[in-house]
Coordinates of C-alpha atoms in Angstrom, one line a residue:
Chain A
X1 CA -18.6 48.5 -46.4
X2 CA -19.7 45.5 -48.2
X3 CA -22.5 43.3 -47.4
X4 CA -21.8 39.8 -46.1
X5 CA -24.5 37.3 -48.2
X6 CA -27.1 35.7 -46.7
X7 CA -27.0 32.4 -48.1
X8 CA -30.3 30.8 -48.7
X9 CA -28.4 28.2 -50.2
X10 CA -26.0 27.1 -47.4
X11 CA -28.6 27.1 -45.1
X12 CA -31.3 25.5 -46.5
X13 CA -28.7 22.7 -47.1
X14 CA -28.0 22.8 -43.6
X15 CA -31.9 22.6 -42.7
X16 CA -32.4 19.8 -45.2
X17 CA -29.4 17.5 -43.9
X18 CA -31.2 18.4 -40.1
X19 CA -34.5 17.1 -41.4
X20 CA -32.9 13.9 -43.3
X21 CA -31.8 12.8 -39.7
X22 CA -35.4 13.6 -38.1
X23 CA -36.8 11.8 -41.0
X24 CA -35.0 8.6 -40.3
X25 CA -36.0 8.7 -36.8
X26 CA -39.3 8.7 -37.8
X27 CA -39.0 6.0 -40.4
X28 CA -37.7 3.6 -37.5
X29 CA -40.9 4.2 -35.9
X30 CA -42.7 3.3 -38.9
X31 CA -43.8 6.9 -39.6
X32 CA -43.2 8.1 -43.5
X33 CA -43.8 11.9 -43.6
X34 CA -45.8 12.5 -46.6
X35 CA -46.9 15.7 -48.2
X36 CA -49.5 16.0 -50.7
X37 CA -49.4 19.2 -53.4
X38 CA -52.6 19.6 -55.2
X39 CA -51.8 21.7 -58.5
X40 CA -54.9 22.8 -60.7
X41 CA -54.5 23.8 -64.2
X42 CA -51.1 24.3 -66.1
X43 CA -49.6 27.8 -64.7
X44 CA -45.8 27.7 -65.6
X45 CA -44.7 29.3 -62.4
X46 CA -46.4 27.3 -60.1
X47 CA -45.5 24.0 -62.0
X48 CA -41.6 24.9 -61.8
X49 CA -42.0 25.8 -57.7
X50 CA -43.9 22.4 -57.3
X51 CA -41.1 20.4 -59.3
X52 CA -38.7 22.7 -56.9
X53 CA -40.6 21.1 -53.4
X54 CA -40.4 17.5 -55.1
X55 CA -36.7 18.1 -55.5
X56 CA -36.3 18.7 -51.8
X57 CA -38.6 16.3 -50.4
X58 CA -36.8 13.5 -51.8
X59 CA -33.4 14.6 -50.9
X60 CA -34.2 14.8 -47.5
X61 CA -36.8 11.4 -47.7
X62 CA -40.1 12.9 -47.5
X63 CA -42.8 11.1 -50.1
X64 CA -44.7 13.2 -52.0
X65 CA -47.8 13.0 -53.7
X66 CA -48.5 14.9 -56.7
X67 CA -52.2 15.5 -57.6
X68 CA -52.8 17.2 -60.9
X69 CA -56.0 18.5 -61.7
X70 CA -57.9 20.1 -64.5
X71 CA -58.3 23.7 -64.8
X72 CA -62.0 23.6 -65.0
X73 CA -62.3 21.4 -61.8
X74 CA -65.2 22.8 -59.8
X75 CA -64.7 24.2 -56.5
X76 CA -67.2 21.0 -55.0
X77 CA -64.8 18.6 -56.6
X78 CA -61.6 20.3 -55.3
X79 CA -63.1 20.7 -51.9
X80 CA -64.3 17.0 -51.6
X81 CA -60.6 15.8 -52.8
X82 CA -59.3 18.2 -50.0
X83 CA -61.4 16.4 -47.4
X84 CA -60.2 13.1 -49.0
X85 CA -56.3 13.7 -47.9
X86 CA -57.6 15.2 -44.7
X87 CA -59.1 12.0 -43.4
X88 CA -56.1 10.1 -44.8
X89 CA -54.1 9.4 -42.0
X90 CA -50.7 8.6 -44.3
X91 CA -51.0 12.3 -45.2
X92 CA -48.6 14.9 -42.6
X93 CA -48.9 18.0 -44.6
X94 CA -51.4 19.1 -47.7
X95 CA -50.7 22.1 -49.8
X96 CA -53.2 23.7 -52.5
X97 CA -50.6 25.6 -54.8
X98 CA -52.2 28.8 -55.3
X99 CA -53.0 31.1 -57.6
X100 CA -56.3 28.7 -58.2
X101 CA -58.8 29.5 -61.3
X102 CA -61.5 32.2 -61.1
X103 CA -64.5 29.7 -60.6
X104 CA -62.6 28.5 -57.1
X105 CA -62.7 30.5 -53.9
X106 CA -59.5 30.7 -52.4
X107 CA -60.5 31.5 -49.0
X108 CA -62.9 28.3 -49.1
X109 CA -60.2 25.9 -50.2
X110 CA -57.6 27.0 -47.6
X111 CA -60.3 27.1 -44.8
X112 CA -61.1 23.4 -46.2
X113 CA -57.6 22.2 -45.3
X114 CA -57.3 20.4 -41.8
X115 CA -55.3 23.3 -39.7
X116 CA -53.2 20.2 -38.6
X117 CA -52.2 19.6 -42.2
X118 CA -51.8 23.1 -43.4
X119 CA -48.3 23.2 -44.1
X120 CA -48.4 26.4 -45.7
X121 CA -49.8 28.2 -42.4
X122 CA -52.5 30.2 -44.8
X123 CA -55.6 28.9 -42.5
X124 CA -57.1 31.5 -40.9
X125 CA -56.9 30.0 -37.6
X126 CA -53.1 29.4 -38.1
X127 CA -52.9 33.2 -38.9
X128 CA -54.7 34.1 -35.7
X129 CA -52.8 31.5 -33.8
X130 CA -49.5 33.2 -35.3
X131 CA -50.8 36.8 -34.3
X132 CA -51.7 35.8 -30.9
X133 CA -47.9 34.8 -30.5
X134 CA -48.9 30.7 -30.1
X135 CA -47.9 29.6 -33.7
X136 CA -48.7 26.3 -34.6
X137 CA -47.8 26.2 -38.4
X138 CA -45.8 29.1 -40.1
X139 CA -46.0 30.8 -43.3
X140 CA -42.9 29.3 -45.2
X141 CA -41.5 32.4 -46.8
X142 CA -41.7 34.6 -43.1
X143 CA -40.5 31.5 -41.5
X144 CA -37.6 31.3 -43.9
X145 CA -36.6 34.6 -43.0
X146 CA -36.7 34.2 -39.6
X147 CA -34.0 31.4 -40.0
X148 CA -31.5 33.6 -41.2
X149 CA -31.4 35.6 -38.1
X150 CA -31.4 32.6 -36.2
X151 CA -28.4 30.8 -38.2
X152 CA -26.3 34.1 -38.7
X153 CA -27.2 34.9 -34.9
X154 CA -28.2 38.3 -36.0
X155 CA -30.3 40.7 -33.2
X156 CA -34.0 41.4 -33.5
X157 CA -34.7 42.1 -29.9
X158 CA -35.4 46.1 -29.9
X159 CA -34.2 46.2 -33.6
X160 CA -36.2 48.6 -35.8
X161 CA -37.5 46.3 -38.6
X162 CA -39.4 48.4 -41.7
X163 CA -41.6 45.7 -43.7
X164 CA -42.1 46.8 -47.4
X165 CA -45.3 45.3 -48.7
X166 CA -48.4 44.0 -46.6
X167 CA -49.4 40.9 -48.4
X168 CA -50.9 37.9 -46.5
X169 CA -48.4 35.5 -47.4
X170 CA -45.2 37.8 -46.5
X171 CA -45.7 41.0 -45.1
X172 CA -48.4 40.4 -42.7
X173 CA -47.3 37.0 -40.8
X174 CA -43.9 38.5 -41.2
X175 CA -44.9 41.5 -39.1
X176 CA -46.3 39.1 -36.4
X177 CA -43.3 37.0 -36.1
X178 CA -40.7 40.2 -35.8
X179 CA -43.2 41.4 -33.1
X180 CA -43.3 38.1 -31.6
X181 CA -39.5 38.2 -31.4
X182 CA -39.2 41.5 -29.8
X183 CA -38.5 43.6 -33.0
X184 CA -40.1 47.0 -33.3
X185 CA -42.2 46.8 -36.4
X186 CA -43.3 49.0 -39.2
X187 CA -45.4 47.9 -41.8
X188 CA -45.0 50.1 -45.5
X189 CA -47.5 49.9 -48.7
X190 CA -48.2 51.4 -51.8
X191 CA -50.4 54.0 -49.5
X192 CA -46.8 54.9 -47.4
X193 CA -45.9 58.6 -47.9
X194 CA -42.3 59.6 -47.7
X195 CA -41.5 55.9 -48.1
X196 CA -37.4 56.5 -47.8
X197 CA -38.0 58.4 -44.5
X198 CA -39.0 54.7 -43.2
X199 CA -36.7 52.6 -45.0
X200 CA -33.7 55.1 -44.2
X201 CA -34.4 54.5 -40.1
X202 CA -34.2 50.6 -40.7
X203 CA -32.0 48.6 -39.0
X204 CA -33.6 45.5 -40.8
X205 CA -35.4 46.3 -44.1
X206 CA -37.3 43.7 -46.0
X207 CA -38.4 44.3 -49.4
X208 CA -41.6 41.9 -50.6
X209 CA -43.5 44.3 -53.1
X210 CA -42.9 42.5 -56.5
X211 CA -41.2 45.5 -58.1
X212 CA -37.3 44.8 -59.9
X213 CA -34.7 47.5 -57.8
X214 CA -37.4 48.9 -56.3
X215 CA -35.5 49.7 -53.0
X216 CA -32.2 52.0 -53.8
X217 CA -28.6 52.5 -52.3
X218 CA -29.9 55.9 -50.6
X219 CA -33.0 54.3 -49.4
X220 CA -30.8 52.1 -47.0
X221 CA -29.5 53.0 -43.5
X222 CA -25.6 52.0 -43.3
X223 CA -25.0 48.7 -41.8
X224 CA -28.7 47.6 -42.1
X225 CA -29.6 43.9 -42.7
X226 CA -31.4 43.8 -46.2
X227 CA -34.0 41.1 -46.9
X228 CA -35.0 40.7 -50.7
X229 CA -38.2 38.5 -51.0
X230 CA -38.7 39.8 -54.7
X231 CA -38.6 37.3 -57.8
X232 CA -38.9 39.6 -60.6
X233 CA -38.0 39.1 -64.3
X234 CA -35.9 42.6 -65.3
X235 CA -36.1 43.9 -68.9
X236 CA -33.4 41.6 -69.8
X237 CA -35.0 38.6 -68.6
X238 CA -32.9 38.2 -65.9
X239 CA -34.1 37.3 -62.1
X240 CA -33.8 39.7 -59.8
X241 CA -35.0 41.2 -56.5
X242 CA -37.0 43.9 -55.4
X243 CA -33.2 45.8 -54.2
X244 CA -31.0 47.0 -56.3
X245 CA -28.2 44.5 -55.4
X246 CA -25.2 46.1 -56.2
X247 CA -25.6 49.5 -54.8
X248 CA -27.2 48.1 -51.4
X249 CA -24.5 45.9 -51.0
X250 CA -21.8 48.7 -50.7
X251 CA -24.1 50.1 -47.9
X252 CA -25.7 47.0 -46.1
X253 CA -23.9 44.9 -43.4
X254 CA -25.8 42.0 -44.8
X255 CA -27.7 40.9 -48.0
X256 CA -29.9 37.9 -49.5
X257 CA -29.0 37.3 -52.7
X258 CA -31.6 36.2 -55.8
X259 CA -31.6 33.8 -56.5
X260 CA -30.3 31.9 -53.6
X261 CA -31.5 33.7 -50.9
X262 CA -35.2 33.6 -49.6
X263 CA -36.1 31.3 -52.0
X264 CA -34.5 28.0 -50.9
X265 CA -35.4 28.8 -47.4
X266 CA -39.1 29.0 -48.2
X267 CA -38.8 25.4 -49.9
X268 CA -36.6 24.1 -46.5
X269 CA -39.6 25.7 -44.1
X270 CA -42.2 23.7 -46.1
X271 CA -39.9 20.5 -45.5
X272 CA -39.4 21.5 -41.6
X273 CA -43.3 21.9 -41.0
X274 CA -44.0 18.7 -42.8
X275 CA -41.6 17.0 -40.6
X276 CA -42.8 18.8 -37.4
X277 CA -46.5 17.7 -38.2
X278 CA -45.4 14.1 -38.8
X279 CA -43.5 14.2 -35.2
X280 CA -46.9 16.0 -33.7
X281 CA -48.6 12.8 -35.1
X282 CA -46.1 10.6 -33.3
X283 CA -46.6 12.5 -30.0
X284 CA -50.4 12.5 -29.8
X285 CA -50.4 8.8 -30.9
X286 CA -48.0 8.3 -27.7
X287 CA -50.5 10.4 -25.5
X288 CA -53.6 8.4 -26.8
X289 CA -51.8 4.9 -25.7
X290 CA -50.3 6.6 -22.2
X291 CA -53.8 7.5 -21.6
X292 CA -54.8 4.1 -21.8
Chain B
X1 CA -53.1 74.7 -30.4
X2 CA -55.9 73.1 -27.9
X3 CA -56.8 69.5 -28.8
X4 CA -60.3 68.7 -29.8
X5 CA -62.1 66.0 -27.8
X6 CA -62.8 62.8 -29.5
X7 CA -66.1 62.2 -27.2
X8 CA -66.8 58.5 -26.6
X9 CA -69.8 59.3 -24.6
X10 CA -71.2 61.2 -27.3
X11 CA -70.5 58.8 -30.3
X12 CA -71.3 55.6 -28.3
X13 CA -74.5 57.2 -27.7
X14 CA -75.0 57.6 -31.4
X15 CA -74.0 54.5 -32.0
X16 CA -76.7 52.9 -29.5
X17 CA -79.4 55.1 -31.1
X18 CA -78.7 53.5 -34.4
X19 CA -78.8 50.3 -33.0
X20 CA -81.9 50.9 -31.2
X21 CA -83.6 51.0 -34.7
X22 CA -82.3 48.2 -35.8
X23 CA -83.1 46.1 -32.9
X24 CA -86.6 47.4 -33.5
X25 CA -86.3 46.0 -36.9
X26 CA -85.3 42.5 -35.6
X27 CA -87.9 42.4 -33.2
X28 CA -90.5 42.8 -35.7
X29 CA -89.0 39.5 -37.6
X30 CA -89.3 38.2 -34.1
X31 CA -85.8 37.9 -33.5
X32 CA -84.6 38.9 -30.0
X33 CA -80.9 39.9 -29.8
X34 CA -79.5 38.1 -26.7
X35 CA -76.1 38.2 -25.4
X36 CA -74.5 35.6 -22.8
X37 CA -71.6 37.2 -20.7
X38 CA -70.1 34.3 -18.6
X39 CA -68.3 35.6 -15.5
X40 CA -66.4 33.2 -13.2
X41 CA -65.5 34.3 -9.5
X42 CA -65.5 37.7 -8.3
X43 CA -63.3 39.9 -9.7
X44 CA -64.2 43.4 -8.7
X45 CA -63.1 45.0 -12.2
X46 CA -64.9 42.6 -14.2
X47 CA -67.9 43.1 -12.2
X48 CA -67.9 46.8 -12.7
X49 CA -67.6 45.9 -16.6
X50 CA -70.0 43.2 -16.6
X51 CA -72.6 45.8 -15.0
X52 CA -71.8 48.5 -17.8
X53 CA -72.4 45.8 -20.3
X54 CA -75.8 45.1 -19.1
X55 CA -76.8 48.8 -18.8
X56 CA -75.9 49.3 -22.3
X57 CA -77.8 46.2 -23.6
X58 CA -81.0 47.4 -21.8
X59 CA -80.9 50.9 -23.3
X60 CA -80.8 49.4 -27.0
X61 CA -83.5 46.3 -26.4
X62 CA -80.6 43.9 -26.2
X63 CA -81.6 40.9 -24.1
X64 CA -79.0 39.7 -21.6
X65 CA -78.5 37.0 -19.8
X66 CA -75.8 36.8 -16.6
X67 CA -74.0 33.6 -15.8
X68 CA -72.1 33.6 -12.6
X69 CA -70.2 30.9 -11.9
X70 CA -67.8 29.8 -8.8
X71 CA -64.3 30.8 -8.8
X72 CA -63.3 27.2 -8.5
X73 CA -65.4 25.5 -11.3
X74 CA -63.4 23.3 -13.4
X75 CA -62.3 23.8 -17.2
X76 CA -64.6 20.8 -18.3
X77 CA -67.9 22.3 -16.7
X78 CA -67.1 25.9 -17.8
X79 CA -66.8 24.0 -21.6
X80 CA -69.8 22.3 -21.4
X81 CA -71.8 25.7 -20.5
X82 CA -70.0 27.4 -23.5
X83 CA -71.1 24.2 -25.6
X84 CA -75.1 24.8 -24.2
X85 CA -74.9 28.2 -25.5
X86 CA -73.4 27.5 -28.6
X87 CA -75.9 25.3 -29.5
X88 CA -78.9 27.7 -27.9
X89 CA -80.2 29.4 -31.3
X90 CA -81.7 32.1 -29.2
X91 CA -78.2 33.1 -28.2
X92 CA -76.3 35.6 -30.7
X93 CA -73.6 36.4 -28.6
X94 CA -71.4 34.8 -25.9
X95 CA -68.6 36.7 -24.1
X96 CA -66.6 34.8 -21.4
X97 CA -65.1 37.9 -19.3
X98 CA -61.1 37.3 -18.7
X99 CA -59.2 36.7 -16.9
X100 CA -60.3 33.3 -15.6
X101 CA -58.8 31.5 -12.6
X102 CA -55.7 29.5 -13.0
X103 CA -57.1 26.4 -13.2
X104 CA -58.7 27.2 -16.4
X105 CA -56.9 27.4 -19.8
X106 CA -58.1 30.8 -21.3
X107 CA -57.1 29.7 -24.7
X108 CA -59.1 26.8 -24.5
X109 CA -62.2 28.8 -23.3
X110 CA -61.8 31.2 -26.3
X111 CA -61.2 28.4 -28.9
X112 CA -64.5 26.7 -27.6
X113 CA -66.9 29.7 -28.4
X114 CA -68.6 29.4 -31.5
X115 CA -66.9 31.9 -34.1
X116 CA -70.2 33.0 -35.3
X117 CA -71.2 33.7 -31.5
X118 CA -67.8 35.5 -30.8
X119 CA -68.5 39.1 -29.7
X120 CA -65.2 39.7 -28.5
X121 CA -63.7 38.6 -31.6
X122 CA -60.8 36.7 -29.6
X123 CA -61.1 33.3 -31.3
X124 CA -57.9 32.5 -33.2
X125 CA -60.4 32.1 -36.3
X126 CA -61.6 35.3 -36.2
X127 CA -58.2 37.1 -35.7
X128 CA -57.0 35.4 -38.7
X129 CA -59.7 36.6 -41.0
X130 CA -59.1 40.1 -39.3
X131 CA -55.2 39.9 -40.5
X132 CA -56.2 38.5 -43.9
X133 CA -58.2 41.3 -44.1
X134 CA -61.9 39.9 -44.2
X135 CA -62.8 40.4 -40.5
X136 CA -66.0 38.6 -39.8
X137 CA -65.8 39.9 -35.8
X138 CA -63.9 42.8 -34.3
X139 CA -62.4 42.9 -31.0
X140 CA -64.2 45.6 -29.3
X141 CA -62.0 48.4 -28.3
X142 CA -59.7 48.4 -31.5
X143 CA -62.8 48.6 -33.7
X144 CA -64.1 51.3 -30.8
X145 CA -61.1 53.4 -31.9
X146 CA -61.7 52.7 -35.3
X147 CA -65.3 54.3 -35.4
X148 CA -63.6 57.6 -34.0
X149 CA -61.5 58.3 -36.9
X150 CA -64.8 57.1 -38.9
X151 CA -67.2 59.9 -37.2
X152 CA -64.7 62.3 -36.9
X153 CA -64.3 62.4 -40.4
X154 CA -60.1 61.7 -39.8
X155 CA -58.0 60.6 -42.3
X156 CA -56.2 57.0 -42.3
X157 CA -54.7 56.2 -45.8
X158 CA -51.0 57.2 -45.6
X159 CA -51.0 58.5 -42.2
X160 CA -48.1 57.5 -39.9
X161 CA -50.2 55.5 -37.1
X162 CA -47.9 54.6 -34.0
X163 CA -49.2 52.1 -31.7
X164 CA -47.4 51.6 -28.1
X165 CA -48.4 48.4 -26.8
X166 CA -48.5 45.0 -28.3
X167 CA -51.5 43.1 -26.7
X168 CA -53.6 40.4 -28.4
X169 CA -56.6 42.9 -27.2
X170 CA -55.7 46.1 -28.3
X171 CA -52.1 46.6 -30.0
X172 CA -51.8 43.6 -32.5
X173 CA -55.6 43.9 -33.5
X174 CA -55.7 47.7 -33.9
X175 CA -52.4 47.2 -36.2
X176 CA -54.2 45.0 -38.7
X177 CA -57.1 47.1 -38.7
X178 CA -55.2 50.2 -39.6
X179 CA -53.3 48.5 -42.0
X180 CA -56.7 47.2 -43.4
X181 CA -57.4 51.2 -43.9
X182 CA -53.9 51.8 -45.6
X183 CA -52.2 53.5 -43.1
X184 CA -48.9 53.0 -42.1
X185 CA -48.4 51.2 -39.1
X186 CA -45.6 51.0 -36.6
X187 CA -46.1 48.8 -33.6
X188 CA -43.7 49.7 -30.2
X189 CA -44.0 48.2 -27.0
X190 CA -41.3 47.7 -23.7
X191 CA -38.4 46.3 -25.9
X192 CA -38.9 49.3 -28.3
X193 CA -35.0 51.5 -28.1
X194 CA -36.1 55.3 -28.4
X195 CA -39.5 54.8 -28.2
X196 CA -40.1 58.5 -28.5
X197 CA -38.2 58.9 -31.7
X198 CA -41.0 56.9 -33.1
X199 CA -43.8 58.5 -31.2
X200 CA -42.6 62.3 -32.3
X201 CA -43.0 61.0 -35.8
X202 CA -46.8 60.2 -35.5
X203 CA -49.6 61.4 -37.3
X204 CA -51.9 59.0 -35.5
X205 CA -50.3 57.9 -31.7
X206 CA -52.3 55.1 -29.6
X207 CA -51.2 54.5 -26.1
X208 CA -52.1 51.2 -24.9
X209 CA -49.4 50.3 -22.1
X210 CA -51.5 50.8 -19.0
X211 CA -48.8 52.9 -17.4
X212 CA -50.3 56.4 -16.2
X213 CA -49.3 59.6 -17.9
X214 CA -46.6 57.6 -19.9
X215 CA -46.6 59.7 -22.9
X216 CA -46.0 63.4 -22.4
X217 CA -46.1 66.5 -24.5
X218 CA -42.7 66.5 -25.5
X219 CA -43.2 62.8 -27.1
X220 CA -46.2 64.1 -29.2
X221 CA -45.5 65.6 -32.8
X222 CA -47.4 69.0 -32.9
X223 CA -51.2 68.4 -34.6
X224 CA -51.4 64.7 -34.0
X225 CA -54.5 63.1 -33.2
X226 CA -53.8 61.0 -29.7
X227 CA -56.0 57.8 -28.5
X228 CA -55.3 57.0 -24.9
X229 CA -56.3 53.5 -24.3
X230 CA -55.2 53.6 -20.8
X231 CA -57.1 52.8 -17.4
X232 CA -54.9 53.7 -14.6
X233 CA -55.5 54.5 -11.1
X234 CA -53.0 57.3 -9.9
X235 CA -51.2 57.9 -6.5
X236 CA -54.6 59.9 -5.9
X237 CA -56.5 57.2 -6.6
X238 CA -58.0 59.1 -9.4
X239 CA -58.9 57.3 -12.9
X240 CA -56.3 58.5 -15.6
X241 CA -55.0 57.1 -19.1
X242 CA -51.6 56.6 -20.3
X243 CA -51.1 60.2 -21.8
X244 CA -50.4 63.1 -19.6
X245 CA -53.6 64.8 -21.0
X246 CA -52.8 68.0 -19.7
X247 CA -49.6 68.9 -21.7
X248 CA -50.4 66.5 -24.8
X249 CA -53.7 68.5 -25.2
X250 CA -51.5 71.6 -25.6
X251 CA -50.0 70.0 -28.8
X252 CA -51.8 67.5 -30.2
X253 CA -55.4 68.3 -32.6
X254 CA -57.7 65.5 -31.5
X255 CA -57.4 63.7 -27.9
X256 CA -59.3 61.0 -26.2
X257 CA -60.4 61.9 -22.7
X258 CA -60.4 59.2 -20.1
X259 CA -62.9 58.7 -19.0
X260 CA -65.3 59.4 -21.6
X261 CA -63.1 58.1 -24.7
X262 CA -62.4 54.7 -25.7
X263 CA -64.0 53.2 -23.0
X264 CA -67.7 54.0 -23.6
X265 CA -66.7 53.0 -27.3
X266 CA -65.3 49.6 -26.5
X267 CA -69.1 48.7 -24.8
X268 CA -70.8 50.1 -27.9
X269 CA -69.1 48.3 -30.3
X270 CA -69.8 44.7 -28.1
X271 CA -73.5 46.0 -28.9
X272 CA -72.9 46.4 -32.4
X273 CA -71.2 43.0 -32.7
X274 CA -74.1 41.7 -30.9
X275 CA -76.3 42.9 -33.1
X276 CA -74.6 42.5 -36.2
X277 CA -74.6 38.5 -35.6
X278 CA -78.5 38.4 -34.8
X279 CA -79.1 40.1 -38.2
X280 CA -76.6 37.5 -40.0
X281 CA -78.5 34.6 -38.7
X282 CA -81.5 36.3 -40.1
X283 CA -79.7 36.6 -43.4
X284 CA -78.9 33.0 -43.2
X285 CA -82.1 31.6 -42.2
X286 CA -83.7 33.6 -45.2
X287 CA -81.1 31.9 -47.6
X288 CA -81.8 28.7 -46.2
X289 CA -85.3 29.4 -47.1
X290 CA -85.1 30.9 -50.5
X291 CA -82.9 27.5 -51.3
X292 CA -85.9 25.3 -50.6

């Protein structure tokens, strides 16, 4: 077997094209979807990611505002900037790029973003709604992974999903989403004994550990769908995932490449969430008008 | 093998005795922990449960107030009653007994309770904090289950935990708690294929499905710890769990009886949460004083 590719670039482009039309509809109503990206300090990886976000937004017609803040900004100053955008009706989505410098409590900042503008879906109230199967904002990477299953028409109900990694931004919310879609879900992590015993039973295997080539051919059940969330530099400086792609491709039925798999989907989902928030704003405004 | 009993009655009494001392300390500071229980209509099971809560509270020295409301109360009226107790500084915990009549949106009511008085831990923001491994209020039944592992000194890290049932009040929050304690966690449910294949691999098996004798001897790995969350009436009108206790007792290492297992722990955890909220109130008041 040679695995088919789950093509993140292609699917992300389809999503962007559909979003472009939704943005045009909003423009007709005088709404200009706007995403504010707050970046503290000079972290190189964050800067690249922020630049990619801007490029994607531009293609779709989403307005973006970059707020670059000094590395030594106080927590209080950052919170007051977040508050300003919470209260600004022209802003539909707010994103504070993590990680933040040590003097700032990340949880406090995450909780300060208005839940209805929380495009990253990291506010605890949005995480809570997600886990109670009534999501209002979805973390972008797990949401992007779910889109692959939708776009390639791959079944989830009753499938044995094994997630390797239990982070707050990937493993945990993805577990909730998969459960909401009727999959049987196992979350494994660094403390799991006999990891391969779990991965080898997976119909759908998701690797989100941040270690190059961590999942090998012998860890994968023949015919499994393999999602590689990793973005690691190997010894040669090459960008590689958490999955030994060459070997695993020989046994899996579908696999996401790295790069060009989960990465582009994450950014597309950020755009979709921003557009959705802008549309919800219109709905709420309409409701207010119709109620007098 | 004959399984040892995880004795909920005994452990709950130990917890109540310890809470009694904490309440006495609070009394010395002039704080009287108070729990408000709001009961709408005449649901028989709810009434029994509410009575048990009151009895437990009385033993510990927690003040309780019963708010009995008519079946046909409007959502608006109920919300305004919740608001009143949110604003009442003498109240430390508020619980609205579910289910609610059809004219009332349960989610709206759950979200209306102040998160710092949400003793049931059902507010989405509290669920969110739990799933992000920074819990502030824990749903009582999952919390009670975790206490068994603490009190009987049973390991969780690296253990293969299989949960049968994915409800918002047991399965999902328990999965988060087990993950926070370094267990490998699988959530199974009605759509799971080959359920026995999962349950037979469990070091710790939790049944929360609401079906009498659903888990049988052959579904259990020899030596497993079995937690029975079920409370069902069988054909003879007898109260039974989700686990065929007699057969399973012959292979499990530990098992919770029904009744006298998870049930008493749930109520003990409600009491603990109320006392903890009252203590937190004192801490916050002290902090305010010391800051001038």
